[in-house]
């Protein structure tokens, strides 16, 4: 089975603050921008919607309003939160992380650790770190956050790694690690930004 990460450069506090804000203007703007994508989501999850899951736009409404939520359909609210991150953030290059096989993220984390980069882990994007009061999905998607401070610390660790250590990595893994360094540099260049990732 193949997996993928969707990654966004965005202020974590900003997007968490939209959850439960009741901001109708935000909801209308997102509904307009993502009209086609929301319709595609509804087609993809048609069976689940037929079983009672809310359509994508209604899930987005619930997330912005702070509820009500149906625990058994937590995945829909998680994907709605991803749309909020996409609306306010910038997509990061995920070419080394979509698609990938089980175990790949662990290999990349091992390589980061070999370089002395311990402030961040890509496996953290498989967690379920969704802001309250969103219910946590039992399975997919996963979600994790690298804070501004995490990214700054990890960038310093990366810059301290010697060229020999980097060159010793497997080429495929090195490419993935170098793409992570790119995310960290972009975060450093944008005050308040972190990296938010979604695993599915």
mmCIF file of C-alpha atoms in Angstrom:
data_model
loop_
_atom_site.group_PDB
_atom_site.id
_atom_site.type_symbol
_atom_site.label_atom_id
_atom_site.label_comp_id
_atom_site.label_asym_id
_atom_site.label_seq_id
_atom_site.Cartn_x
_atom_site.Cartn_y
_atom_site.Cartn_z
ATOM 1 C CA UNK A 1 0.000 0.000 0.000
ATOM 2 C CA UNK A 2 1.264 3.485 -0.870
ATOM 3 C CA UNK A 3 0.966 6.597 1.255
ATOM 4 C CA UNK A 4 1.605 10.298 0.792
ATOM 5 C CA UNK A 5 2.285 13.490 2.711
ATOM 6 C CA UNK A 6 0.701 16.854 1.954
ATOM 7 C CA UNK A 7 2.823 19.596 3.484
ATOM 8 C CA UNK A 8 2.164 23.272 4.077
ATOM 9 C CA UNK A 9 4.250 26.229 5.151
ATOM 10 C CA UNK A 10 1.873 28.137 7.408
ATOM 11 C CA UNK A 11 1.551 29.813 10.797
ATOM 12 C CA UNK A 12 0.258 27.035 13.104
ATOM 13 C CA UNK A 13 -1.428 29.520 15.443
ATOM 14 C CA UNK A 14 -3.291 31.178 12.589
ATOM 15 C CA UNK A 15 -4.882 27.981 11.266
ATOM 16 C CA UNK A 16 -5.640 26.597 14.720
ATOM 17 C CA UNK A 17 -7.367 29.880 15.526
ATOM 18 C CA UNK A 18 -9.802 29.421 12.647
ATOM 19 C CA UNK A 19 -11.152 26.218 14.224
ATOM 20 C CA UNK A 20 -14.240 27.234 16.165
ATOM 21 C CA UNK A 21 -13.930 30.891 15.132
ATOM 22 C CA UNK A 22 -17.340 31.008 13.480
ATOM 23 C CA UNK A 23 -15.803 33.126 10.721
ATOM 24 C CA UNK A 24 -18.435 32.942 7.981
ATOM 25 C CA UNK A 25 -16.371 35.064 5.582
ATOM 26 C CA UNK A 26 -13.498 32.569 5.800
ATOM 27 C CA UNK A 27 -15.886 29.707 5.117
ATOM 28 C CA UNK A 28 -17.392 31.406 2.066
ATOM 29 C CA UNK A 29 -13.963 32.259 0.634
ATOM 30 C CA UNK A 30 -12.721 28.687 1.116
ATOM 31 C CA UNK A 31 -15.931 27.283 -0.338
ATOM 32 C CA UNK A 32 -15.433 29.417 -3.425
ATOM 33 C CA UNK A 33 -11.744 28.703 -3.886
ATOM 34 C CA UNK A 34 -12.093 24.972 -3.346
ATOM 35 C CA UNK A 35 -15.482 24.439 -4.980
ATOM 36 C CA UNK A 36 -14.140 21.938 -7.518
ATOM 37 C CA UNK A 37 -11.916 20.155 -4.990
ATOM 38 C CA UNK A 38 -14.767 19.816 -2.495
ATOM 39 C CA UNK A 39 -16.961 18.293 -5.214
ATOM 40 C CA UNK A 40 -14.160 15.854 -6.073
ATOM 41 C CA UNK A 41 -13.855 14.939 -2.389
ATOM 42 C CA UNK A 42 -17.583 14.239 -2.246
ATOM 43 C CA UNK A 43 -17.312 11.968 -5.281
ATOM 44 C CA UNK A 44 -14.345 10.133 -3.730
ATOM 45 C CA UNK A 45 -16.143 9.622 -0.416
ATOM 46 C CA UNK A 46 -19.611 9.047 -1.927
ATOM 47 C CA UNK A 47 -20.004 5.691 -0.167
ATOM 48 C CA UNK A 48 -19.087 7.176 3.205
ATOM 49 C CA UNK A 49 -21.424 10.119 2.657
ATOM 50 C CA UNK A 50 -24.214 7.682 1.783
ATOM 51 C CA UNK A 51 -23.533 6.064 5.167
ATOM 52 C CA UNK A 52 -24.000 9.374 6.973
ATOM 53 C CA UNK A 53 -20.674 11.220 6.726
ATOM 54 C CA UNK A 54 -21.067 14.959 6.107
ATOM 55 C CA UNK A 55 -20.229 16.297 2.643
ATOM 56 C CA UNK A 56 -16.931 18.167 2.450
ATOM 57 C CA UNK A 57 -18.415 21.669 2.630
ATOM 58 C CA UNK A 58 -20.564 20.780 5.631
ATOM 59 C CA UNK A 59 -17.497 19.333 7.357
ATOM 60 C CA UNK A 60 -15.664 22.601 6.672
ATOM 61 C CA UNK A 61 -18.599 24.532 8.130
ATOM 62 C CA UNK A 62 -18.521 22.389 11.281
ATOM 63 C CA UNK A 63 -14.758 22.879 11.740
ATOM 64 C CA UNK A 64 -15.005 26.658 11.423
ATOM 65 C CA UNK A 65 -18.083 26.772 13.671
ATOM 66 C CA UNK A 66 -16.510 24.470 16.263
ATOM 67 C CA UNK A 67 -19.088 21.726 15.824
ATOM 68 C CA UNK A 68 -21.264 19.831 16.019
ATOM 69 C CA UNK A 69 -19.087 16.844 15.163
ATOM 70 C CA UNK A 70 -19.892 13.192 14.605
ATOM 71 C CA UNK A 71 -17.014 11.120 16.018
ATOM 72 C CA UNK A 72 -17.501 8.269 13.550
ATOM 73 C CA UNK A 73 -16.883 10.663 10.657
ATOM 74 C CA UNK A 74 -13.801 12.343 12.117
ATOM 75 C CA UNK A 75 -11.878 11.859 8.874
ATOM 76 C CA UNK A 76 -14.049 14.451 7.113
ATOM 77 C CA UNK A 77 -13.270 17.151 9.685
ATOM 78 C CA UNK A 78 -9.575 16.276 9.455
ATOM 79 C CA UNK A 79 -9.613 16.787 5.687
ATOM 80 C CA UNK A 80 -11.536 20.040 6.181
ATOM 81 C CA UNK A 81 -8.746 21.226 8.487
ATOM 82 C CA UNK A 82 -6.259 20.332 5.751
ATOM 83 C CA UNK A 83 -8.197 22.632 3.396
ATOM 84 C CA UNK A 84 -7.849 25.465 5.937
ATOM 85 C CA UNK A 85 -4.084 24.902 6.001
ATOM 86 C CA UNK A 86 -3.987 24.845 2.216
ATOM 87 C CA UNK A 87 -5.985 28.082 2.008
ATOM 88 C CA UNK A 88 -3.679 29.979 4.353
ATOM 89 C CA UNK A 89 -0.397 28.254 3.593
ATOM 90 C CA UNK A 90 1.947 27.392 0.762
ATOM 91 C CA UNK A 91 2.375 23.851 -0.449
ATOM 92 C CA UNK A 92 5.827 22.400 0.085
ATOM 93 C CA UNK A 93 7.585 20.027 -2.289
ATOM 94 C CA UNK A 94 6.475 16.493 -1.421
ATOM 95 C CA UNK A 95 8.066 14.694 -4.379
ATOM 96 C CA UNK A 96 10.150 12.520 -2.048
ATOM 97 C CA UNK A 97 7.085 11.756 0.064
ATOM 98 C CA UNK A 98 4.303 10.894 -2.350
ATOM 99 C CA UNK A 99 3.811 8.117 -2.990
ATOM 100 C CA UNK A 100 5.886 6.073 -0.563
ATOM 101 C CA UNK A 101 5.786 2.634 0.988
ATOM 102 C CA UNK A 102 5.412 1.793 4.651
ATOM 103 C CA UNK A 103 8.688 2.259 6.493
ATOM 104 C CA UNK A 104 9.981 5.080 4.286
ATOM 105 C CA UNK A 105 9.398 7.812 6.863
ATOM 106 C CA UNK A 106 11.300 5.793 9.458
ATOM 107 C CA UNK A 107 14.260 5.487 7.076
ATOM 108 C CA UNK A 108 14.296 9.247 6.543
ATOM 109 C CA UNK A 109 14.117 9.895 10.295
ATOM 110 C CA UNK A 110 17.057 7.540 10.824
ATOM 111 C CA UNK A 111 19.048 9.518 8.255
ATOM 112 C CA UNK A 112 18.147 12.794 9.940
ATOM 113 C CA UNK A 113 19.337 11.389 13.255
ATOM 114 C CA UNK A 114 22.614 10.235 11.663
ATOM 115 C CA UNK A 115 23.172 13.843 10.599
ATOM 116 C CA UNK A 116 22.384 15.098 14.090
ATOM 117 C CA UNK A 117 18.984 16.508 13.130
ATOM 118 C CA UNK A 118 16.729 15.558 16.029
ATOM 119 C CA UNK A 119 14.424 18.582 16.389
ATOM 120 C CA UNK A 120 11.976 17.239 13.786
ATOM 121 C CA UNK A 121 10.793 13.841 12.543
ATOM 122 C CA UNK A 122 8.724 13.150 9.450
ATOM 123 C CA UNK A 123 6.994 10.277 11.272
ATOM 124 C CA UNK A 124 5.346 12.931 13.458
ATOM 125 C CA UNK A 125 3.067 13.689 10.504
ATOM 126 C CA UNK A 126 1.464 10.267 11.004
ATOM 127 C CA UNK A 127 0.227 11.318 14.466
ATOM 128 C CA UNK A 128 -3.247 12.731 15.104
ATOM 129 C CA UNK A 129 -2.334 16.155 16.432
ATOM 130 C CA UNK A 130 -5.551 17.897 15.404
ATOM 131 C CA UNK A 131 -6.618 21.022 17.289
ATOM 132 C CA UNK A 132 -9.437 20.752 19.803
ATOM 133 C CA UNK A 133 -12.351 20.318 19.531
ATOM 134 C CA UNK A 134 -11.844 18.288 16.338
ATOM 135 C CA UNK A 135 -12.395 14.555 16.856
ATOM 136 C CA UNK A 136 -9.383 12.401 16.010
ATOM 137 C CA UNK A 137 -9.750 9.947 13.129
ATOM 138 C CA UNK A 138 -9.251 6.314 14.049
ATOM 139 C CA UNK A 139 -7.181 5.796 10.905
ATOM 140 C CA UNK A 140 -6.363 8.338 8.184
ATOM 141 C CA UNK A 141 -5.504 11.118 7.828
ATOM 142 C CA UNK A 142 -2.672 11.698 10.251
ATOM 143 C CA UNK A 143 -1.418 15.158 11.111
ATOM 144 C CA UNK A 144 1.579 16.695 12.803
ATOM 145 C CA UNK A 145 3.136 20.108 13.307
ATOM 146 C CA UNK A 146 6.696 21.370 13.241
ATOM 147 C CA UNK A 147 6.608 24.661 15.112
ATOM 148 C CA UNK A 148 8.619 27.717 14.146
ATOM 149 C CA UNK A 149 11.060 26.888 16.956
ATOM 150 C CA UNK A 150 11.326 23.237 15.860
ATOM 151 C CA UNK A 151 12.168 24.318 12.317
ATOM 152 C CA UNK A 152 14.767 26.863 13.444
ATOM 153 C CA UNK A 153 16.481 24.310 15.690
ATOM 154 C CA UNK A 154 16.414 21.636 12.988
ATOM 155 C CA UNK A 155 17.899 24.028 10.416
ATOM 156 C CA UNK A 156 20.834 24.757 12.733
ATOM 157 C CA UNK A 157 21.342 21.015 13.220
ATOM 158 C CA UNK A 158 21.253 20.460 9.452
ATOM 159 C CA UNK A 159 23.775 23.230 8.812
ATOM 160 C CA UNK A 160 26.097 21.682 11.396
ATOM 161 C CA UNK A 161 26.146 18.332 9.561
ATOM 162 C CA UNK A 162 29.361 17.803 7.590
ATOM 163 C CA UNK A 163 29.314 17.306 3.806
ATOM 164 C CA UNK A 164 30.864 13.852 4.346
ATOM 165 C CA UNK A 165 27.959 12.769 6.546
ATOM 166 C CA UNK A 166 25.466 13.973 3.969
ATOM 167 C CA UNK A 167 27.333 12.293 1.105
ATOM 168 C CA UNK A 168 27.359 8.980 2.969
ATOM 169 C CA UNK A 169 23.566 8.719 2.865
ATOM 170 C CA UNK A 170 21.753 6.525 0.368
ATOM 171 C CA UNK A 171 21.074 8.807 -2.654
ATOM 172 C CA UNK A 172 17.280 8.428 -2.465
ATOM 173 C CA UNK A 173 17.276 9.147 1.255
ATOM 174 C CA UNK A 174 19.689 12.062 0.797
ATOM 175 C CA UNK A 175 17.328 13.599 -1.758
ATOM 176 C CA UNK A 176 14.479 13.371 0.755
ATOM 177 C CA UNK A 177 16.579 14.870 3.531
ATOM 178 C CA UNK A 178 17.692 17.714 1.271
ATOM 179 C CA UNK A 179 14.065 18.471 0.452
ATOM 180 C CA UNK A 180 13.385 18.685 4.199
ATOM 181 C CA UNK A 181 16.259 21.164 4.505
ATOM 182 C CA UNK A 182 14.467 23.210 1.844
ATOM 183 C CA UNK A 183 11.293 23.237 3.956
ATOM 184 C CA UNK A 184 13.298 24.388 6.965
ATOM 185 C CA UNK A 185 14.927 27.220 5.014
ATOM 186 C CA UNK A 186 11.535 28.396 3.783
ATOM 187 C CA UNK A 187 10.179 28.331 7.342
ATOM 188 C CA UNK A 188 13.168 30.359 8.548
ATOM 189 C CA UNK A 189 12.478 32.977 5.876
ATOM 190 C CA UNK A 190 8.848 33.499 6.935
ATOM 191 C CA UNK A 191 8.304 34.803 10.481
ATOM 192 C CA UNK A 192 5.884 32.665 12.499
ATOM 193 C CA UNK A 193 5.783 29.871 9.939
ATOM 194 C CA UNK A 194 5.976 26.182 10.683
ATOM 195 C CA UNK A 195 5.483 23.028 8.674
ATOM 196 C CA UNK A 196 2.128 21.255 8.918
ATOM 197 C CA UNK A 197 1.883 17.813 7.385
ATOM 198 C CA UNK A 198 -1.004 15.485 6.617
ATOM 199 C CA UNK A 199 -0.491 11.744 6.109
ATOM 200 C CA UNK A 200 -2.877 9.653 4.038
#
